[in-house]
Coordinates of C-alpha atoms and ligand atoms in Angstrom, one line a residue:
M30 CA -45.7 -12.6 -6.1
T31 CA -47.1 -9.4 -7.7
T32 CA -44.7 -6.8 -9.1
M33 CA -45.6 -4.4 -6.4
E34 CA -45.0 -7.0 -3.7
S35 CA -41.6 -7.5 -5.1
L36 CA -41.0 -3.9 -5.4
I37 CA -41.8 -3.3 -1.7
G38 CA -39.6 -6.2 -0.8
L39 CA -36.9 -4.6 -3.0
V40 CA -37.3 -1.5 -0.9
N41 CA -37.0 -3.5 2.0
R42 CA -33.8 -5.1 1.0
I43 CA -32.3 -1.5 0.1
Q44 CA -33.4 -0.3 3.5
M45 CA -31.5 -3.3 4.9
A46 CA -28.4 -2.5 3.0
C47 CA -28.6 1.0 4.3
T48 CA -28.9 -0.2 7.8
V49 CA -25.8 -2.1 7.4
L50 CA -24.1 0.8 5.9
G51 CA -24.9 2.9 9.2
D52 CA -22.6 0.6 10.8
Y53 CA -20.0 0.5 8.1
G54 CA -19.6 4.2 8.0
G55 CA -17.6 3.8 4.6
A56 CA -17.9 6.1 1.9
D57 CA -19.7 9.4 2.1
N58 CA -22.8 8.4 3.9
S59 CA -25.1 11.3 2.5
T60 CA -26.5 9.6 -0.4
F61 CA -27.3 6.4 1.8
S62 CA -29.2 8.4 4.3
S63 CA -31.1 10.2 1.7
L64 CA -31.8 6.9 0.1
W65 CA -33.2 5.8 3.6
E66 CA -35.2 8.6 3.8
A67 CA -36.6 8.4 0.5
L68 CA -38.0 4.9 1.4
P69 CA -40.9 4.6 3.5
S70 CA -41.1 2.9 6.9
V71 CA -43.8 2.5 9.6
A72 CA -43.5 3.3 13.0
V73 CA -46.0 2.7 15.9
V74 CA -46.6 5.4 18.4
G75 CA -48.6 5.5 21.4
G76 CA -49.0 5.4 25.1
Q77 CA -47.6 2.6 27.3
S78 CA -49.4 -0.7 27.1
S79 CA -51.7 0.8 24.4
G80 CA -51.0 -2.3 22.4
K81 CA -48.3 -1.2 20.1
S82 CA -46.4 -4.5 20.3
S83 CA -49.4 -6.4 19.9
V84 CA -50.5 -4.7 16.7
L85 CA -47.1 -5.3 15.3
E86 CA -47.3 -8.9 16.1
S87 CA -50.6 -9.3 14.5
I88 CA -49.5 -7.6 11.3
V89 CA -46.7 -10.2 11.3
G90 CA -48.8 -12.9 12.4
R91 CA -46.2 -14.2 14.9
D92 CA -45.5 -14.0 18.6
F93 CA -42.1 -12.7 19.0
L94 CA -42.1 -9.4 20.7
P95 CA -41.9 -8.8 24.6
R96 CA -45.0 -7.7 25.8
G97 CA -46.8 -6.7 28.9
S98 CA -47.5 -3.9 31.5
G99 CA -45.1 -1.2 32.2
I100 CA -42.3 -0.2 30.0
V101 CA -41.4 -3.2 28.0
T102 CA -40.2 -1.8 25.1
R103 CA -37.1 0.0 25.9
R104 CA -35.2 0.2 22.5
P105 CA -36.7 1.1 19.1
L106 CA -37.0 -2.2 17.1
V107 CA -36.6 -1.9 13.3
L108 CA -38.3 -4.9 11.9
Q109 CA -38.2 -5.8 8.3
L110 CA -40.6 -8.3 7.1
H111 CA -39.7 -10.1 3.9
K112 CA -42.2 -12.2 2.1
L113 CA -41.1 -15.5 0.8
E114 CA -42.7 -17.8 -1.6
S115 CA -45.3 -20.0 -0.1
G116 CA -44.1 -23.2 1.6
A117 CA -40.8 -21.8 2.2
Q118 CA -39.4 -22.2 5.8
E119 CA -39.9 -19.3 8.1
Y120 CA -37.1 -17.6 10.0
A121 CA -35.7 -14.5 11.7
E122 CA -32.5 -12.8 11.7
F123 CA -30.7 -10.1 13.7
L124 CA -28.5 -7.5 12.3
H125 CA -26.2 -7.8 15.4
L126 CA -26.3 -11.8 14.8
P127 CA -25.6 -11.9 11.2
R128 CA -25.0 -15.5 10.8
R129 CA -27.9 -17.1 13.2
K130 CA -31.2 -18.0 11.8
F131 CA -34.0 -18.1 14.3
T132 CA -36.7 -20.6 13.6
D133 CA -38.1 -20.7 17.2
F134 CA -39.8 -17.3 17.7
A135 CA -39.9 -17.7 21.4
L136 CA -36.1 -17.3 21.2
V137 CA -36.4 -14.3 19.0
R138 CA -38.4 -12.6 21.8
Q139 CA -35.8 -13.7 24.4
E140 CA -33.0 -12.3 22.1
I141 CA -34.8 -8.9 21.9
Q142 CA -35.0 -8.8 25.8
D143 CA -31.4 -9.8 26.1
E144 CA -30.3 -7.3 23.5
T145 CA -32.2 -4.8 25.2
D146 CA -30.7 -5.4 28.5
R147 CA -27.2 -5.5 26.9
V148 CA -27.5 -1.9 26.0
T149 CA -29.7 -0.4 28.9
G150 CA -28.8 -2.8 31.8
K151 CA -31.5 -4.6 33.5
T152 CA -33.0 -1.4 34.6
K153 CA -36.0 0.4 33.3
Q154 CA -33.6 2.7 31.4
I155 CA -34.2 3.3 27.6
S156 CA -31.9 3.6 24.7
P157 CA -32.3 5.1 21.3
I158 CA -30.1 2.4 19.6
P159 CA -32.2 0.3 17.4
I160 CA -32.3 -3.3 17.3
H161 CA -32.7 -4.5 13.6
L162 CA -34.6 -7.8 13.2
S163 CA -35.8 -9.4 9.7
I164 CA -38.3 -11.8 9.5
Y165 CA -38.6 -14.0 6.3
S166 CA -41.9 -15.7 5.9
P167 CA -44.4 -16.7 3.5
Y168 CA -47.2 -15.3 5.7
V169 CA -46.1 -11.6 5.9
V170 CA -46.3 -8.8 3.5
N171 CA -43.1 -6.9 2.7
L172 CA -42.8 -3.9 5.4
T173 CA -40.6 -2.2 7.4
L174 CA -41.9 -1.5 10.8
I175 CA -40.6 0.2 13.8
D176 CA -41.7 -0.6 17.3
L177 CA -41.1 2.3 19.8
P178 CA -41.0 2.6 23.7
G179 CA -44.4 3.9 24.8
L180 CA -45.1 7.6 25.5
T181 CA -45.5 8.2 29.2
K182 CA -46.6 10.8 31.6
V183 CA -44.7 9.9 34.8
A184 CA -41.2 8.3 35.4
V185 CA -41.6 5.0 37.5
E186 CA -39.2 3.8 40.2
G187 CA -35.8 3.3 38.9
Q188 CA -36.3 5.7 36.2
P189 CA -34.8 9.2 36.1
E190 CA -37.3 12.3 35.9
S191 CA -35.9 12.9 32.5
I192 CA -37.3 9.6 31.0
V193 CA -40.6 11.3 30.0
Q194 CA -39.0 13.8 27.9
E195 CA -36.3 11.3 26.4
I196 CA -38.9 8.7 25.3
E197 CA -40.9 11.4 23.5
S198 CA -37.8 12.9 21.7
M199 CA -36.9 9.5 20.6
V200 CA -40.2 8.6 19.3
R201 CA -40.5 12.1 17.7
S202 CA -36.9 11.6 16.0
Y203 CA -38.4 8.7 14.1
V204 CA -41.9 10.0 13.2
E205 CA -40.9 13.4 12.3
K206 CA -39.0 12.1 9.2
P207 CA -41.2 12.7 6.2
N208 CA -40.9 9.2 5.1
C209 CA -42.4 7.8 8.1
I210 CA -45.8 6.4 8.1
I211 CA -47.2 6.7 11.6
L212 CA -49.3 4.1 13.2
A213 CA -51.0 6.0 16.0
I214 CA -52.0 3.6 18.4
S215 CA -54.7 4.6 20.9
P216 CA -56.8 2.1 23.4
A217 CA -60.4 2.3 22.8
N218 CA -61.1 2.3 26.5
Q219 CA -59.5 5.7 27.0
D220 CA -60.8 8.9 25.8
I221 CA -59.4 9.8 22.2
A222 CA -59.0 13.3 23.3
T223 CA -56.2 12.1 25.6
S224 CA -54.4 10.0 23.4
D225 CA -50.6 10.6 23.3
A226 CA -50.4 8.8 20.0
I227 CA -52.7 11.4 18.4
K228 CA -51.3 14.4 20.0
L229 CA -47.9 13.6 18.8
A230 CA -48.9 12.5 15.2
R231 CA -50.9 16.0 14.9
E232 CA -47.8 17.7 15.8
V233 CA -45.5 16.1 13.1
D234 CA -48.0 15.4 10.6
P235 CA -50.6 18.1 10.8
T236 CA -52.3 17.3 7.5
G237 CA -52.6 13.6 8.7
E238 CA -51.6 12.3 5.2
R239 CA -49.0 9.9 6.7
T240 CA -51.0 9.2 10.0
F241 CA -53.1 5.9 10.3
G242 CA -55.4 5.8 13.5
V243 CA -55.4 2.3 15.0
L244 CA -58.0 1.7 17.9
T245 CA -57.0 -1.2 20.2
K246 CA -58.8 -3.0 22.9
L247 CA -62.3 -2.6 21.5
D248 CA -63.2 -5.8 23.7
L249 CA -62.3 -3.8 26.8
M250 CA -64.8 -1.1 26.3
D251 CA -67.5 -0.6 29.0
K252 CA -70.7 -2.5 28.1
G253 CA -73.1 -0.3 26.3
T254 CA -70.4 1.8 24.7
N255 CA -68.8 1.6 21.4
A256 CA -66.1 3.4 19.3
L257 CA -68.0 4.1 16.3
D258 CA -67.4 7.9 16.6
V259 CA -63.8 7.4 16.5
L260 CA -63.9 4.7 13.9
E261 CA -66.2 6.5 11.4
G262 CA -63.8 9.5 11.9
R263 CA -66.4 11.8 13.5
S264 CA -64.3 12.3 16.8
Y265 CA -61.1 13.0 15.2
R266 CA -60.9 13.2 11.6
L267 CA -57.9 11.6 9.5
Q268 CA -57.1 11.5 6.1
H269 CA -57.1 7.6 6.1
P270 CA -59.6 5.5 7.7
W271 CA -59.5 4.5 11.3
V272 CA -58.8 0.8 12.0
G273 CA -60.2 -1.0 14.9
I274 CA -58.4 -3.9 16.4
V275 CA -58.7 -6.8 19.0
N276 CA -55.6 -8.0 20.1
R277 CA -54.9 -11.0 22.6
S278 CA -55.7 -10.0 26.2
Q279 CA -53.0 -10.4 28.8
A280 CA -55.0 -13.7 29.7
D281 CA -55.0 -15.0 26.1
I282 CA -51.1 -14.4 26.3
N283 CA -50.7 -16.3 29.6
R284 CA -52.8 -19.2 28.0
N285 CA -50.7 -19.2 25.2
V286 CA -53.4 -18.4 22.7
D287 CA -52.0 -19.1 19.2
M288 CA -51.8 -16.1 16.8
I289 CA -53.8 -18.1 14.1
V290 CA -56.6 -18.5 16.7
A291 CA -56.4 -14.8 17.7
R292 CA -56.9 -13.7 14.3
R293 CA -59.8 -15.8 13.6
K294 CA -61.3 -14.7 17.0
E295 CA -60.7 -10.9 16.0
R296 CA -62.5 -11.9 12.6
E297 CA -65.2 -13.3 14.5
Y298 CA -65.4 -10.5 17.0
F299 CA -66.0 -7.8 14.0
A300 CA -68.4 -10.4 12.1
T301 CA -70.6 -10.9 15.2
S302 CA -70.4 -7.4 16.8
S303 CA -73.7 -5.5 16.5
D304 CA -71.7 -2.4 16.7
Y305 CA -69.1 -3.1 14.1
R306 CA -70.4 -5.7 11.9
H307 CA -71.2 -3.0 9.1
L308 CA -67.5 -2.2 9.4
S309 CA -66.2 -5.8 9.6
N310 CA -64.3 -5.8 6.3
K311 CA -62.5 -2.8 7.1
M312 CA -61.4 -3.8 10.6
G313 CA -58.9 -6.1 12.3
S314 CA -55.0 -6.7 12.1
E315 CA -55.2 -8.5 8.6
Y316 CA -56.9 -5.3 7.0
L317 CA -54.5 -3.0 8.8
A318 CA -51.7 -5.0 7.1
K319 CA -53.3 -4.7 3.8
L320 CA -54.1 -1.1 4.2
L321 CA -50.5 -0.3 5.0
S322 CA -49.1 -2.3 2.1
Q323 CA -51.5 -0.5 -0.2
H324 CA -50.4 2.8 1.0
L325 CA -46.7 1.8 0.8
E326 CA -47.3 0.9 -2.6
S327 CA -48.6 4.3 -3.6
V328 CA -45.8 6.0 -1.8
I329 CA -43.2 4.1 -3.4
R330 CA -44.7 4.2 -6.8
A331 CA -44.6 8.1 -6.3
R332 CA -41.1 7.9 -5.3
I333 CA -39.8 5.5 -7.9
P334 CA -38.0 8.2 -10.0
S335 CA -36.2 9.6 -7.0
I336 CA -35.4 6.2 -5.6
T337 CA -34.1 5.3 -9.1
S338 CA -31.8 8.1 -9.3
L339 CA -30.5 7.8 -5.7
I340 CA -29.8 3.9 -6.5
N341 CA -27.9 5.2 -9.6
K342 CA -25.9 7.7 -7.6
T343 CA -25.1 4.9 -4.9
I344 CA -24.1 2.5 -7.6
E345 CA -21.8 5.0 -8.9
E346 CA -20.3 6.1 -5.5
L347 CA -19.8 2.2 -4.8
E348 CA -18.2 1.5 -8.0
S349 CA -15.6 4.2 -7.5
E350 CA -14.9 3.2 -4.1
M351 CA -14.4 -0.3 -5.3
D352 CA -12.0 0.8 -7.8
H353 CA -10.3 2.6 -4.8
L354 CA -10.2 -0.3 -2.8
G355 CA -9.1 -2.6 -5.6
R356 CA -10.8 -5.5 -7.2
P357 CA -10.4 -8.7 -5.2
I358 CA -7.3 -11.2 -5.7
A359 CA -7.9 -13.8 -8.1
L360 CA -7.6 -17.3 -6.8
D361 CA -5.1 -19.3 -9.2
A362 CA -1.6 -19.0 -8.7
G363 CA -1.0 -17.6 -12.2
A364 CA -3.2 -14.6 -11.8
Q365 CA -1.5 -14.0 -8.4
L366 CA 1.8 -14.0 -10.0
Y367 CA 0.6 -11.5 -12.4
T368 CA -0.7 -9.3 -9.8
I369 CA 2.7 -9.3 -7.9
L370 CA 4.3 -8.6 -11.1
E371 CA 2.2 -5.8 -12.0
L372 CA 2.7 -4.4 -8.5
C373 CA 6.3 -4.4 -8.9
R374 CA 6.0 -2.7 -12.3
A375 CA 3.9 0.0 -10.9
F376 CA 6.4 0.6 -8.2
E377 CA 9.3 0.4 -10.7
R378 CA 7.5 3.0 -13.2
I379 CA 7.3 5.6 -10.1
F380 CA 10.9 4.8 -8.9
K381 CA 12.3 5.6 -12.2
E382 CA 10.2 8.7 -12.5
H383 CA 12.1 9.8 -9.6
L384 CA 15.5 9.2 -10.8
D385 CA 14.7 10.4 -14.3
G386 CA 13.4 13.8 -12.9
G387 CA 9.6 12.9 -13.8
R388 CA 9.2 13.1 -9.9
P389 CA 11.1 15.2 -7.4
G390 CA 13.9 13.7 -5.2
G391 CA 16.3 12.2 -7.8
D392 CA 18.1 15.7 -8.0
R393 CA 19.4 15.1 -4.7
I394 CA 21.9 12.4 -6.1
Y395 CA 23.4 15.3 -8.2
N396 CA 23.7 17.4 -5.0
V397 CA 25.9 14.9 -3.7
F398 CA 28.2 15.1 -6.4
D399 CA 28.0 19.1 -7.1
N400 CA 28.2 20.1 -3.6
Q401 CA 28.7 17.5 -1.0
L402 CA 31.7 15.7 -2.4
P403 CA 33.7 18.9 -3.6
A404 CA 33.2 20.4 -0.1
A405 CA 34.3 17.3 1.6
L406 CA 37.4 17.3 -0.8
R407 CA 38.2 20.8 0.0
K408 CA 38.1 20.1 3.9
L409 CA 40.6 17.4 3.6
P410 CA 43.5 18.3 6.0
F411 CA 46.4 18.4 3.7
D412 CA 47.7 21.7 5.0
R413 CA 48.5 19.7 8.1
H414 CA 49.8 16.4 6.4
L415 CA 52.1 18.8 4.2
S416 CA 53.1 20.9 7.0
L417 CA 56.9 21.4 7.0
Q418 CA 57.2 19.7 10.3
N419 CA 55.3 16.6 8.9
V420 CA 57.3 16.5 5.5
R421 CA 60.4 16.6 7.5
K422 CA 59.5 13.8 9.7
V423 CA 58.0 11.7 7.0
V424 CA 60.8 12.2 4.7
S425 CA 63.8 11.8 7.3
E426 CA 62.0 8.5 8.3
A427 CA 61.7 7.2 5.0
D428 CA 64.9 8.2 3.6
G429 CA 67.2 9.1 6.4
Y430 CA 68.7 12.6 6.7
Q431 CA 69.9 13.0 3.3
P432 CA 69.7 16.6 2.5
H433 CA 71.7 16.1 -0.7
L434 CA 68.8 13.8 -2.2
I435 CA 67.0 16.0 -4.3
A436 CA 64.0 13.6 -4.6
P437 CA 63.7 11.2 -1.7
E438 CA 61.5 8.8 -3.5
Q439 CA 60.3 6.9 -0.3
G440 CA 59.5 10.1 1.4
Y441 CA 57.5 11.1 -1.8
R442 CA 55.7 7.8 -1.8
R443 CA 54.7 7.9 1.8
L444 CA 53.5 11.5 1.8
I445 CA 51.5 10.8 -1.4
E446 CA 50.1 7.4 0.0
G447 CA 49.2 9.1 3.2
A448 CA 47.6 11.9 1.4
L449 CA 45.5 9.7 -0.6
G450 CA 44.1 7.8 2.3
Y451 CA 42.3 10.9 3.2
F452 CA 40.5 10.6 0.0
R453 CA 38.9 7.3 1.1
G454 CA 36.3 9.2 3.6
P455 CA 34.9 11.7 0.9
A456 CA 34.6 8.7 -1.5
E457 CA 32.8 6.2 0.9
A458 CA 30.7 9.2 2.1
S459 CA 29.3 9.9 -1.4
V460 CA 28.6 6.2 -1.8
D461 CA 26.7 6.3 1.5
A462 CA 24.8 9.6 0.7
V463 CA 23.6 8.2 -2.8
N464 CA 22.5 5.2 -1.1
F465 CA 20.6 7.1 1.5
V466 CA 19.0 9.1 -1.4
L467 CA 18.1 5.8 -3.2
K468 CA 16.5 4.4 0.0
E469 CA 14.4 7.5 0.4
L470 CA 13.2 7.3 -3.2
V471 CA 12.3 3.5 -2.6
R472 CA 10.2 4.3 0.5
K473 CA 8.6 7.3 -1.3
S474 CA 7.9 5.4 -4.4
I475 CA 6.2 2.6 -2.4
A476 CA 4.0 5.2 -0.7
E477 CA 3.0 6.7 -4.1
T478 CA 2.1 3.6 -5.8
Q479 CA -1.6 3.4 -5.3
E480 CA -1.9 -0.2 -6.3
L481 CA 0.2 -1.2 -3.2
K482 CA -1.9 0.5 -0.7
R483 CA -4.1 -2.5 0.0
F484 CA -1.0 -4.9 0.5
P485 CA 0.9 -4.0 3.5
T486 CA 2.6 -7.3 3.6
F487 CA 3.7 -7.0 -0.1
Q488 CA 4.8 -3.3 0.7
A489 CA 7.1 -4.6 3.5
E490 CA 8.7 -7.4 1.2
L491 CA 9.1 -5.0 -1.6
A492 CA 10.9 -2.5 0.4
A493 CA 13.1 -5.2 2.1
A494 CA 14.0 -6.7 -1.5
A495 CA 14.8 -3.2 -2.8
N496 CA 16.7 -2.1 0.1
E497 CA 18.7 -5.4 -0.1
A498 CA 19.5 -4.8 -3.6
L499 CA 20.7 -1.1 -2.8
E500 CA 22.9 -2.4 0.0
R501 CA 24.4 -4.8 -2.8
F502 CA 24.8 -1.9 -5.0
R503 CA 26.3 0.0 -2.1
E504 CA 29.0 -2.6 -1.3
E505 CA 29.9 -2.8 -5.0
S506 CA 30.2 0.9 -5.3
K507 CA 32.3 1.4 -2.3
K508 CA 34.7 -1.5 -3.8
T509 CA 34.9 0.5 -7.0
T510 CA 35.5 4.0 -5.6
L511 CA 38.1 3.0 -3.3
R512 CA 39.7 1.1 -6.0
L513 CA 39.8 4.5 -8.0
V514 CA 41.5 6.1 -5.0
D515 CA 44.0 3.5 -4.6
M516 CA 44.7 3.5 -8.5
E517 CA 45.9 7.0 -8.1
S518 CA 48.9 5.7 -5.9
S519 CA 49.9 3.2 -8.1
Y520 CA 50.6 5.7 -10.7
L521 CA 53.9 6.9 -9.1
T522 CA 56.1 5.8 -12.0
V523 CA 59.9 6.5 -12.3
D524 CA 58.8 9.0 -14.9
F525 CA 57.1 10.9 -12.3
F526 CA 60.3 10.9 -10.1
R527 CA 62.6 11.6 -12.9
R528 CA 60.6 14.9 -13.7
L529 CA 60.6 16.1 -10.3
P530 CA 64.3 17.3 -9.9
Q531 CA 64.1 19.3 -13.1
E532 CA 61.2 21.1 -11.7
V533 CA 63.1 21.6 -8.6
E534 CA 66.0 23.0 -10.4
K535 CA 63.9 25.1 -12.3
S536 CA 62.2 26.8 -9.5
G537 CA 64.8 26.1 -6.6
T538 CA 67.7 28.2 -5.6
P539 CA 70.5 25.8 -4.4
A540 CA 73.1 28.5 -4.9
A541 CA 71.9 30.5 -2.3
A542 CA 71.8 27.6 0.2
S543 CA 74.9 28.4 2.3
N544 CA 73.0 27.8 5.4
I545 CA 72.3 23.9 5.5
D546 CA 69.2 24.2 7.4
R547 CA 67.6 27.0 5.3
Y548 CA 68.6 24.8 2.5
A549 CA 66.8 21.9 4.2
E550 CA 63.7 24.0 4.9
G551 CA 63.4 25.0 1.2
H552 CA 63.9 21.6 0.1
F553 CA 61.0 20.1 2.3
R554 CA 58.7 23.1 1.2
R555 CA 59.4 22.1 -2.3
I556 CA 58.7 18.5 -1.6
A557 CA 55.4 19.6 0.1
S558 CA 54.5 21.7 -2.8
N559 CA 55.3 19.1 -5.3
V560 CA 53.1 16.5 -3.4
S561 CA 50.5 19.0 -2.9
S562 CA 50.2 19.7 -6.6
Y563 CA 50.1 16.1 -7.3
I564 CA 47.3 15.7 -4.6
G565 CA 45.4 18.6 -6.4
L566 CA 45.5 16.9 -9.6
V567 CA 44.2 13.6 -8.0
A568 CA 41.3 15.5 -6.3
D569 CA 40.5 17.0 -9.7
T570 CA 40.3 13.5 -11.2
L571 CA 38.5 11.9 -8.3
R572 CA 35.8 14.7 -8.3
N573 CA 34.9 13.4 -11.8
T574 CA 35.5 9.8 -11.6
I575 CA 33.9 9.2 -8.0
P576 CA 30.4 10.2 -9.3
K577 CA 30.8 8.2 -12.5
A578 CA 31.5 5.2 -10.3
V579 CA 28.8 5.8 -8.1
V580 CA 26.2 6.3 -11.0
Y581 CA 27.5 3.4 -12.7
C582 CA 27.3 1.1 -9.7
Q583 CA 24.3 2.4 -7.7
V584 CA 22.1 4.7 -9.8
R585 CA 22.1 2.9 -13.0
Q586 CA 21.8 -0.6 -11.3
A587 CA 18.8 0.7 -9.3
K588 CA 17.2 1.8 -12.5
Q589 CA 17.9 -1.6 -14.4
S590 CA 18.0 -4.2 -11.9
L591 CA 16.7 -3.2 -8.6
L592 CA 14.1 -6.0 -8.4
N593 CA 16.1 -8.6 -10.4
H594 CA 17.0 -10.7 -7.4
F595 CA 13.4 -10.3 -6.2
Y596 CA 11.8 -11.6 -9.3
T597 CA 13.8 -14.7 -9.1
Q598 CA 12.8 -15.2 -5.7
I599 CA 9.2 -14.9 -6.4
G600 CA 9.5 -17.1 -9.4
K601 CA 10.4 -19.9 -7.1
K602 CA 7.3 -19.5 -4.7
E603 CA 4.2 -21.7 -4.5
G604 CA 0.6 -20.6 -4.7
K605 CA 0.2 -20.3 -1.0
Q606 CA 3.3 -18.2 -0.6
L607 CA 2.1 -15.9 -3.2
L608 CA -1.3 -15.5 -1.6
Q609 CA 0.5 -14.8 1.6
M610 CA 2.5 -12.0 0.1
L611 CA -0.8 -10.7 -1.2
D612 CA -2.2 -10.4 2.3
E613 CA -4.3 -7.5 2.7
D614 CA -5.2 -5.3 5.3
P615 CA -8.3 -7.2 7.0
A616 CA -10.3 -4.0 7.4
L617 CA -9.8 -3.2 3.9
M618 CA -11.0 -6.8 3.0
E619 CA -13.8 -6.4 5.0
R620 CA -14.7 -3.0 3.5
R621 CA -14.4 -4.5 0.0
Q622 CA -16.7 -7.4 0.8
Q623 CA -19.4 -5.1 2.5
C624 CA -18.9 -2.8 -0.8
A625 CA -19.4 -5.7 -3.0
K626 CA -22.2 -7.2 -1.3
R627 CA -24.1 -3.7 -1.4
L628 CA -23.2 -3.1 -5.0
E629 CA -24.8 -6.4 -6.0
L630 CA -28.0 -5.7 -4.0
Y631 CA -28.4 -2.0 -5.4
K632 CA -27.6 -3.5 -8.9
A633 CA -30.4 -6.1 -8.3
A634 CA -32.4 -3.4 -7.1
R635 CA -32.0 -1.1 -10.4
D636 CA -32.8 -4.0 -12.4
E637 CA -36.2 -5.1 -10.4
I638 CA -37.2 -1.3 -10.5
D639 CA -36.6 -1.1 -14.2
S640 CA -38.7 -4.2 -14.8
V641 CA -41.5 -2.8 -12.5
S642 CA -41.5 0.4 -14.0
W643 CA -42.0 -1.3 -17.4
V644 CA -44.8 -3.4 -16.2
R645 CA -46.9 -0.7 -14.9
Ligands
GDP12 P1 -47.4 -1.6 24.2 O1 -46.9 -1.4 25.7 O2 -48.1 -0.5 23.6 O3 -46.4 -2.3 23.4 O4 -48.6 -2.7 24.6 P2 -48.6 -4.4 24.5 O5 -48.7 -4.8 23.2 O6 -47.5 -4.7 25.3 O7 -49.8 -4.6 25.3 C1 -50.0 -4.4 26.7 C2 -51.0 -5.1 27.2 O8 -52.3 -4.9 26.8 C3 -50.8 -6.6 27.1 O9 -51.2 -7.3 28.3 C4 -51.8 -7.1 26.0 O10 -52.4 -8.3 26.2 C5 -53.0 -6.1 26.3 N1 -53.7 -5.8 25.1 C6 -53.2 -4.9 23.8 N2 -54.3 -5.0 22.9 C7 -55.4 -5.5 23.5 C8 -56.7 -5.7 23.1 O11 -57.1 -5.3 22.1 N3 -57.5 -6.6 23.9 C9 -57.2 -6.7 25.0 N4 -57.9 -7.4 25.9 N5 -56.0 -6.7 25.7 C10 -55.1 -6.0 25.0
MG13 MG1 -44.3 -2.6 23.4

């Protein structure tokens, strides 16, 4: 294979990659489409039954296209020819059937028909959605060819009136692209002045630099006439020479005349024709194929710099997309375990940053201590608990009606214990509030850990493990804070009660208590006030100790050992389970695969282009 052949082959493969990309719609497609635009392709244009599909077939040297009268080609067919080393097995592949190799070309034709019908229905409708077909063969030149529906002047039965216009704009959308080389097909048995192909080609390529005039059906011209005026460029001048063709007639097709035979017959036709003998080495399908491939070569050569830079840009884009998607997961358990631990560490780093103030959210814990807890403590219903009525009731029930008893110990104990019971609420609420904040931070941190994005399963497991740990810390914290509250009631020592009467004597007015009820009222008031000041002290203490307990049991633990339990569990897992944990989003896996494949291709392309550029 010459370097140029391989270069055109390479261009073909790049176009192929671009085509797949069209489906894939991943990263920014602008580079890809401009790359596609930079690479040449060849489209056949002409009226219905002018011989477009036949010309394509003889260039390829294979029967594989549906042909016949009427509108046979109803969707664009993007045909990529890939030259194989001689002796290699010939086969075809459709983009829509990626894993199926066709070696029987009759089946290829059938599939084109079926695939056309799949989109258009079995009507005479057309569709602009192309069918992509690749042919790998030692007998082809590297080329991308596009077969298009024939231009027509009238809608036939079953077709909407708009079809004439629709076909024209579809064809135009292909041939107006500056990278499109136009094979303008006109049948020799019609006046060239009426050729739809030439008319359209002239519109989109006025200078004719990318138009090749092809004259088919030379064998069907009336006896005594010839096409020399056209073929020698006198009727209609094009920059490139006209090529005359003799394809198989419908009768040949019906008789299954072999392509090789047809080519030989075509050669013989020109060699023996008295009209065209002098042009015979510049006529025929084989010559057309060579001409096209030479032209492509020069076009590609001119475009190498821009193609190279586009390829480099594409590689860059793909590399960055790969980074974004994450590299593929290793296959051995050790590496998987390593990946998992790395993921955990990445998450922990972010989680800690939240707690340490490097990221927002951790401050909400302090809001619990600075505002929520004090407010809850202030709201406790001690007024009601220490109302004269309640104090009288509690004390009377505990100690009996003993107005002489200056310090009714049981009454005090019950009042204090009752009051302390109220502290349990705010204590538990602080624990729960901090737990809530921590859970939120876990959720946020998981979402912020880029590395985790591709592993939805692992994200869920990590979240579950972290929340489970937080739940354990919460239980522990609750036990500890409630114990703090309970401890305050155990501190009612003998000394505490011994001190009480003195305080009463200091502030009390027993001398004025002539009236027993008024004395009792003052007595209970004093009790209430004593209890109240004790409760006040307790509230002050708890306002300080509850946060300490909560931070110790929950925040500090979360920072130090949130995933400890999880790590032990992971350590026990087998390779298969690890792989399951690293289960990726299938869409993402697909994307990475596509991306990797393309990257490989573009890199190969870059290397090949480099080598070709050196050779010249
Ligand atoms: P398309 O509609 O432009 O794709 O044309 P086809 O390739 O399907 O050909 C239409 C018909 O014209 C078929 O029956 C072909 O056998 C016949 N045909 C095409 N080219 C030639 C030719 O050079 N000579 C003869 N005798 N028949 C041809
Ligand atoms: Mg056709």
